[in-house]
Short mmCIF file of C-alpha atoms and ligand atoms in Angstrom, two decimals:
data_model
loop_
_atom_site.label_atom_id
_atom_site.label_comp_id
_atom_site.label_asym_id
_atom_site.label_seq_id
_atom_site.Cartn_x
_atom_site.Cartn_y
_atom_site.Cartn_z
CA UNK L 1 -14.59 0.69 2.14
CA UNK L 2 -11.06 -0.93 2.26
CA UNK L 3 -9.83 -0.57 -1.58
CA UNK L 4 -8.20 -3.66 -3.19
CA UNK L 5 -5.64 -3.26 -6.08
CA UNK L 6 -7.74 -5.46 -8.59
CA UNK L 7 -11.55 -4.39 -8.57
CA UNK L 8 -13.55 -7.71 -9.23
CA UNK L 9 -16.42 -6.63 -8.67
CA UNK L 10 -16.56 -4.97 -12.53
CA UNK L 11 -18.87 -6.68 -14.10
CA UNK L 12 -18.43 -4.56 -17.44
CA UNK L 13 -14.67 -6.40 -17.72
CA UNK L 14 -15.77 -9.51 -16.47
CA UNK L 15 -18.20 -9.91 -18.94
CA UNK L 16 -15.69 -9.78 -21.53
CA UNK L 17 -13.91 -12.57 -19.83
CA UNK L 18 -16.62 -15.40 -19.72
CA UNK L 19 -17.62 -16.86 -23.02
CA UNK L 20 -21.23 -17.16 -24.54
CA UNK L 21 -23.38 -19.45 -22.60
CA UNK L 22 -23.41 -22.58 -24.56
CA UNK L 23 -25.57 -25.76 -24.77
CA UNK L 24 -24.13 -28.57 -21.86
CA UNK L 25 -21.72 -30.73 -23.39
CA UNK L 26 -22.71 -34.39 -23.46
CA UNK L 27 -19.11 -35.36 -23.40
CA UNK L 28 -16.18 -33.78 -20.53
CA UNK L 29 -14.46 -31.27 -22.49
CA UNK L 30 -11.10 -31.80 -21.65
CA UNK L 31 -8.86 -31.88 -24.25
CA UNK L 32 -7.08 -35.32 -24.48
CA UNK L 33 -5.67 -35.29 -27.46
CA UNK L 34 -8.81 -34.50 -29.36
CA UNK L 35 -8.85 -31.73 -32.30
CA UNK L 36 -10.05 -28.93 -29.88
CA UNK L 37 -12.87 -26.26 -31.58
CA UNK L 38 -11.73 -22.54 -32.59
CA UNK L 39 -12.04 -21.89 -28.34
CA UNK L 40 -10.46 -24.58 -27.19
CA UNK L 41 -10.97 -25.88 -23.32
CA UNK L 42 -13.69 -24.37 -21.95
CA UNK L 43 -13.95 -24.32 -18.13
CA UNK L 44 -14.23 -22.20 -15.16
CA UNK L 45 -10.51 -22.86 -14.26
CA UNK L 46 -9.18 -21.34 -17.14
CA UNK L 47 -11.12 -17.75 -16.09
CA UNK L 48 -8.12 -17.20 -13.74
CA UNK L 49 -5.50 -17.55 -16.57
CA UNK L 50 -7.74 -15.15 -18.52
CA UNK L 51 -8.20 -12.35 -15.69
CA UNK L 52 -3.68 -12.92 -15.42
CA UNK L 53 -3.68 -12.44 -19.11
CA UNK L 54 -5.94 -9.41 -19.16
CA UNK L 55 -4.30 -8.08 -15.84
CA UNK L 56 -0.55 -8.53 -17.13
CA UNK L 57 -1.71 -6.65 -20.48
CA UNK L 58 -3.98 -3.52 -19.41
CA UNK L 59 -1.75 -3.70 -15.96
CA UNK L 60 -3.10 -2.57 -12.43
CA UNK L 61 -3.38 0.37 -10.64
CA UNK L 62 -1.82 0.70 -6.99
CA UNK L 63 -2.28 3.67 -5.05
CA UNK L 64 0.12 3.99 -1.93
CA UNK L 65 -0.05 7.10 0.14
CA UNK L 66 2.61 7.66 2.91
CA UNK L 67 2.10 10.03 6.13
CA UNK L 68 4.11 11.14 8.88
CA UNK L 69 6.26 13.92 9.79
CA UNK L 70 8.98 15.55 7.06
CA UNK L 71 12.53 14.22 7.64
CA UNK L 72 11.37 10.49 8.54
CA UNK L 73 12.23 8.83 5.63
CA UNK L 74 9.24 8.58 3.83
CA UNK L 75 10.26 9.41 0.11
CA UNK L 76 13.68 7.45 1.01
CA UNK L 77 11.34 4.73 1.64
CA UNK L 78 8.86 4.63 -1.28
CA UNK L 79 12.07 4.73 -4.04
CA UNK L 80 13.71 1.81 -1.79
CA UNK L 81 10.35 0.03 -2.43
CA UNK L 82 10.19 0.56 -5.76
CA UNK L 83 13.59 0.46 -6.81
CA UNK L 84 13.23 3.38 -8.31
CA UNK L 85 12.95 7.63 -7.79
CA UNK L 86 9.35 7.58 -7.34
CA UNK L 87 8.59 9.56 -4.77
CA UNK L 88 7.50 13.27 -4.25
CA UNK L 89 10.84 14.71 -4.24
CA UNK L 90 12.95 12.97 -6.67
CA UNK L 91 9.95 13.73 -9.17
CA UNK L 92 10.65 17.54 -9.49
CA UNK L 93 10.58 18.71 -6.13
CA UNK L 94 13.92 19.72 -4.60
CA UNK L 95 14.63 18.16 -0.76
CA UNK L 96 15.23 21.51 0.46
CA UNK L 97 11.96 22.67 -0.44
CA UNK L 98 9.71 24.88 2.29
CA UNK L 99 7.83 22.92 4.59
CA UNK L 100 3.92 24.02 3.89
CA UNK L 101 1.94 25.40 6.09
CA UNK L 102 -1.18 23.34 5.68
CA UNK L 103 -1.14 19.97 5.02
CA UNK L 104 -0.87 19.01 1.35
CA UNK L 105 -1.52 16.21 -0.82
CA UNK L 106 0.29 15.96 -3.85
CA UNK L 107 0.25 12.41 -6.10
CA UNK L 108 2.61 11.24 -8.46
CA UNK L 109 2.14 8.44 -10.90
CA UNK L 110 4.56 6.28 -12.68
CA UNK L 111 4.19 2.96 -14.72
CA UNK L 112 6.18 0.00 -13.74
CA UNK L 113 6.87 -2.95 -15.44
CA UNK L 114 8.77 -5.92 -13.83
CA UNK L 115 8.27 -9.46 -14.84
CA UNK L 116 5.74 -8.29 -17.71
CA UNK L 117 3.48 -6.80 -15.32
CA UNK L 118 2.87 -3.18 -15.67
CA UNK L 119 1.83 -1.60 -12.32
CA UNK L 120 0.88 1.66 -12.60
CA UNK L 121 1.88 3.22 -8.90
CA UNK L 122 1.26 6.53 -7.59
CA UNK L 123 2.51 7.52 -4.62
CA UNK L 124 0.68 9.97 -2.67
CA UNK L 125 2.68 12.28 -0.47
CA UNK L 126 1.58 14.40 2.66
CA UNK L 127 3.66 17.24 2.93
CA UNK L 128 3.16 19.39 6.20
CA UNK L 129 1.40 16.60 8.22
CA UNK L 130 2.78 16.92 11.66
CA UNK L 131 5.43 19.52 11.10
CA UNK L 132 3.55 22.60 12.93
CA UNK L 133 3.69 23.72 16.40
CA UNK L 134 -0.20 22.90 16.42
CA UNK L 135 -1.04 20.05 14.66
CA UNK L 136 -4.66 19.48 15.69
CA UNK L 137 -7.22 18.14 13.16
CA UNK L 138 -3.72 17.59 10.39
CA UNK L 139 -5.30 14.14 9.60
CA UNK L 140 -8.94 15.59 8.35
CA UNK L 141 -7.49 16.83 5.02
CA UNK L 142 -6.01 13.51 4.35
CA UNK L 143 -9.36 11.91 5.31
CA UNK L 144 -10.82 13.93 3.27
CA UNK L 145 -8.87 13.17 0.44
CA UNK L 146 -9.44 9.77 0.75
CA UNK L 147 -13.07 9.60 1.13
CA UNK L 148 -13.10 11.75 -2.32
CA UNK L 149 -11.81 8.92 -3.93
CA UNK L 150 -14.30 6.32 -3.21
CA UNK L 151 -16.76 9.18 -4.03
CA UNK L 152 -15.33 9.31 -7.34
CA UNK L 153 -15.15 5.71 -8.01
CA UNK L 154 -18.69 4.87 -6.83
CA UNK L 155 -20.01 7.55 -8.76
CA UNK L 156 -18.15 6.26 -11.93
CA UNK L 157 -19.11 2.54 -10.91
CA UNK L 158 -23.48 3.52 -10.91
CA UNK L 159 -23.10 5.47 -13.93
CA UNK L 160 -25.23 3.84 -16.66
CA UNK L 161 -23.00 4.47 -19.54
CA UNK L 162 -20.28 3.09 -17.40
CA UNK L 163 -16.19 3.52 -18.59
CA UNK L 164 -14.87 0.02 -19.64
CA UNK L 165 -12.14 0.93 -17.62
CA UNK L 166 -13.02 3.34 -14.38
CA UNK L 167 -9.74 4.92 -13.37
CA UNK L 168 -8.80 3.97 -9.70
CA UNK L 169 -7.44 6.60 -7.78
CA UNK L 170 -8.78 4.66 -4.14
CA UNK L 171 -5.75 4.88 -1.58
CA UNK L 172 -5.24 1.37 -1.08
CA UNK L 173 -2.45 1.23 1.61
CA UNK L 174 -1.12 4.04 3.71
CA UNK L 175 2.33 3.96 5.46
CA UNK L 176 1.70 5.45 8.69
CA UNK L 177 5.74 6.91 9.83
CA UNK L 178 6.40 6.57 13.57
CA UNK L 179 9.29 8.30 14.95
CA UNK L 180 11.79 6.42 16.22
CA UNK L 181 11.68 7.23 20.06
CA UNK L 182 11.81 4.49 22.12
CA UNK L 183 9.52 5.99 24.09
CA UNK L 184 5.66 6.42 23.19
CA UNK L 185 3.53 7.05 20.70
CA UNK L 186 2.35 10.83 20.10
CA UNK L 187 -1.19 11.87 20.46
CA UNK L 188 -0.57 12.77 16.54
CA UNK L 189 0.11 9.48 16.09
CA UNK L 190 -2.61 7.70 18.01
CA UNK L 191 -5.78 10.29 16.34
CA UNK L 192 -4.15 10.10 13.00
CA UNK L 193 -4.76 6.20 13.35
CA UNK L 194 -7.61 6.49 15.04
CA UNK L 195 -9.58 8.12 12.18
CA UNK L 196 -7.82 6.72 9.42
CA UNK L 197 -7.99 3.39 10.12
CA UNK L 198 -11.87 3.38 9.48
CA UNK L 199 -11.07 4.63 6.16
CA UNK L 200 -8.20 3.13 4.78
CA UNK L 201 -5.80 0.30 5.39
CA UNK L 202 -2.64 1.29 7.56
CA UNK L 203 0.61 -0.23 8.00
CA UNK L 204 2.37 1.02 10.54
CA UNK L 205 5.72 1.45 10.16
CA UNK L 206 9.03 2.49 12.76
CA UNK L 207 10.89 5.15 10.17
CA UNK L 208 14.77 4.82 10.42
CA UNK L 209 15.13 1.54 12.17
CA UNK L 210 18.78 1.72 11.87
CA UNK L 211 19.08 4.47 14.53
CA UNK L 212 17.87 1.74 17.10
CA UNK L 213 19.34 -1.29 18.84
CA UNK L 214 17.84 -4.24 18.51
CA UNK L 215 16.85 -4.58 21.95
CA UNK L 216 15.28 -0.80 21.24
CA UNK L 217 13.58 -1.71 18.17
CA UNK L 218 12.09 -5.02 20.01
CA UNK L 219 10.93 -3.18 22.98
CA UNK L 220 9.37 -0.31 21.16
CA UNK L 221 7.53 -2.41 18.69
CA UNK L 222 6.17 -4.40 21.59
CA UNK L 223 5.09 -0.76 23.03
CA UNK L 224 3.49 0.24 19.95
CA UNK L 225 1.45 -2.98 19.54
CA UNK L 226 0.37 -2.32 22.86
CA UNK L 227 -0.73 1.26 22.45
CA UNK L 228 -2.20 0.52 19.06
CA UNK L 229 -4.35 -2.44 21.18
CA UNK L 230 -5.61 -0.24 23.93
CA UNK L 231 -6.55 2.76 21.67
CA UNK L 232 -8.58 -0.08 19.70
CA UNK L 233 -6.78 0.29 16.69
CA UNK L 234 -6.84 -2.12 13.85
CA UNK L 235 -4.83 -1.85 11.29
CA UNK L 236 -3.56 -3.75 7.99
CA UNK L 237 -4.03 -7.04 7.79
CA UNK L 238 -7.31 -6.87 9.59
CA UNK L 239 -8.82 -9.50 11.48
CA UNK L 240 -12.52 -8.91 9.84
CA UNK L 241 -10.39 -9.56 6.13
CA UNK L 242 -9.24 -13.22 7.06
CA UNK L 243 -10.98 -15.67 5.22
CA UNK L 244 -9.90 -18.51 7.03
CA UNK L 245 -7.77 -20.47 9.69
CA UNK L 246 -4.80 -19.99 7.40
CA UNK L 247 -5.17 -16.82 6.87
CA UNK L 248 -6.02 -16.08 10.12
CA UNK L 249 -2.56 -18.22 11.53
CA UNK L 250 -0.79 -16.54 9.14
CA UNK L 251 -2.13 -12.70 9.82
CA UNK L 252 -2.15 -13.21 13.97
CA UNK L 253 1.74 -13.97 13.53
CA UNK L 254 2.16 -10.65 11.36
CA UNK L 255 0.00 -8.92 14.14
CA UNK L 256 1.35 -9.98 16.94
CA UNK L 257 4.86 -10.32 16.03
CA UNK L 258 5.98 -8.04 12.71
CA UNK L 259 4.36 -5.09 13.34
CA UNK L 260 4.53 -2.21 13.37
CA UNK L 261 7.46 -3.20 10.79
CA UNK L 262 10.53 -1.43 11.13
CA UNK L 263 12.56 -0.19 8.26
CA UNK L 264 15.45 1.08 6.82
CA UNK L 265 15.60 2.90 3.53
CA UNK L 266 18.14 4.45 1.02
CA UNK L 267 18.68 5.90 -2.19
CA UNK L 268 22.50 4.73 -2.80
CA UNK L 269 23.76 1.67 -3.83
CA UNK L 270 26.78 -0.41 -2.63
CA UNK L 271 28.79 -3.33 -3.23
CA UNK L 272 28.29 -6.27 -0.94
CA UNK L 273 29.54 -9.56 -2.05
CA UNK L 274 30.06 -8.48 -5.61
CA UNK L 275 26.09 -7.77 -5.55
CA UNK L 276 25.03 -4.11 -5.98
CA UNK L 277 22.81 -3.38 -3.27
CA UNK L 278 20.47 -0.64 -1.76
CA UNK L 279 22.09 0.44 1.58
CA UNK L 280 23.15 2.89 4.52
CA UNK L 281 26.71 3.01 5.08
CA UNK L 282 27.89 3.73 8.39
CA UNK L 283 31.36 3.34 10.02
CA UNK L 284 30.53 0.18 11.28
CA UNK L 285 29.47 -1.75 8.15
CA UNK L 286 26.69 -0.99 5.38
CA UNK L 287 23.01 -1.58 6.21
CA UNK L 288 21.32 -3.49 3.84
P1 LIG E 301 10.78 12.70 4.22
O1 LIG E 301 10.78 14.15 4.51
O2 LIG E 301 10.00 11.94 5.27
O3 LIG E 301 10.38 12.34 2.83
O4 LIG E 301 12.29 12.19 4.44
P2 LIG E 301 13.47 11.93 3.35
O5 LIG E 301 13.21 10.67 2.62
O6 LIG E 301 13.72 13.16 2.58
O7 LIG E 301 14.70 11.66 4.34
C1 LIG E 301 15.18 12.64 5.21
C2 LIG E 301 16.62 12.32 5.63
O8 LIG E 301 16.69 11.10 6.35
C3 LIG E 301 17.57 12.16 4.44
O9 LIG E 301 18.81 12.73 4.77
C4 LIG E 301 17.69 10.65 4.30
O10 LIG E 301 18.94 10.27 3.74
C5 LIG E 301 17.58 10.18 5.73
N1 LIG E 301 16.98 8.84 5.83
C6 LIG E 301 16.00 8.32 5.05
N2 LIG E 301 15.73 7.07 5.40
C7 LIG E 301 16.54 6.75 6.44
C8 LIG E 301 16.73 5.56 7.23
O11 LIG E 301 16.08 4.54 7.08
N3 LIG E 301 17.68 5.63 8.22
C9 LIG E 301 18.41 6.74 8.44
N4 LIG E 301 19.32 6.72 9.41
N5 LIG E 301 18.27 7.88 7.71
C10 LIG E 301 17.34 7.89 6.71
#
């Protein structure tokens, strides 16, 4: 059930992409110089250019949802990803704003465009996970809401008079926020994983990095890896999704030596070098 941000397996827009069959040609039809018909080249390497070129103009969706307990950093985080006030609370809702008693799910979209590539994002925000004194069962909303989604898709995916384009609202990557101890994980932590990880793809990350030495921050990732390993927990990029020994090389070294990642957010900007940059500033220096 792991979502992807491109669906391929559409066949209503990928019919649209391949031409007509057409009667073999006797002749390679490479263009070398030759007057080339109304079509042009016809071949399957040009059906990537044409899925870029129909990606870059109808754009993609990308659905990121981000969990863990309030104050962590997580809407910090999602505008220092983006570059840009996209999260929960700079879209409306005011920082200060009541902590809910039930755990909520509340998504905001926005379109991007960078490069010519229009992304539309919506971040997906979990307000009230993990903040009560009893925080059993927080995560089955959340699971909930993500097993709607596929519902929806599949169900728009069988329908005979099928959309051209089915809107994706899948959760395709969740930032799971650990607190920055040093010490443990939290039961919270470990059954939010647990169950999630069957549903969605997690990346674990340690929130406010910057309150820990590095010899902290190594040590604690190593713990975390550890935990995650003897609680059988697999998260994002699973081993199951690599498609081959280079893939594989390249995953086991984010696996066994990136994650959980840690990071570092921030809304304000500062001049380093004469380059306006995203940072912390503290008295010893600004974080980048
Ligand atoms: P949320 O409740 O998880 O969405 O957390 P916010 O993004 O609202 O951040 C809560 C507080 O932590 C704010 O005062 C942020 O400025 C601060 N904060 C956010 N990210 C970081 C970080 O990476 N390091 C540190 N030290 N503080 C952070």
């Amino acid at each position: 059930p792991h979502a992807g941000p491109v669906d391929s397996k559409n066949e209503a827009a990928m019919s649209e992409l391949v031409p007509e069959p057409r009667q073999k040609p006797v002749v390679p039809m490479k263009p070398m110089g030759i007057n080339t018909n109304l079509l042009g080249y016809i071949g399957i390497d040009t059906i990537i250019e044409q899925m870029r070129k129909k990606t870059m103009k109808t754009g993609f969706d990308f659905n990121i949802m981000v969990v863990g307990q309030s104050g962590l950093g997580k809407s910090t985080l999602v505008n220092t990803l983006f570059k840009s006030q996209v999260s929960r609370k700079s879209s409306g809702w005011n920082r200060e704003e009541k902590i809910p008693k039930t755990v909520e799910i509340k998504a905001i979209g926005h379109v991007i465009e960078e490069g010519g590539v229009k992304m539309k994002l919506t971040v997906i925000d979990t307000p009230g996970f993990g903040d009560q004194i009893n925080n059993e069962n927080c995560w089955e909303p959340i699971e909930k809401y993500i097993n709607e989604q596929y519902e929806k898709f599949l169900k728009e995916e069988v329908n005979i008079a099928r959309k051209k384009r089915i809107p994706d609202t899948r959760v395709h990557c969740c930032l799971y926020f650990i607190s920055p101890t040093g010490h443990s994980l939290r039961p919270l932590d470990l059954e939010f994983m647990k169950h999630l990880s069957k549903v969605v793809n997690i990346i674990p990350v340690i929130a406010k990095a910057d309150t820990m030495t590095l010899e902290e921050k190594t040590e604690f990732k190593q713990r975390v890896r550890k935990e995650l390993e003897v609680n059988g927990i697999e998260f994002y990029p699973q081993k199951e999704f690599d498609e081959d020994l280079e893939d594989k090389t390249e995953n086991d070294k984010i696996r066994q030596e990136s994650m959980p990642f840690a990071v570092v957010g921030s809304d304000k900007e500062y001049q380093v070098n004469g380059k306006r940059v995203l940072g912390r500033k503290t008295p010893w220096g600004i974080i980048e």
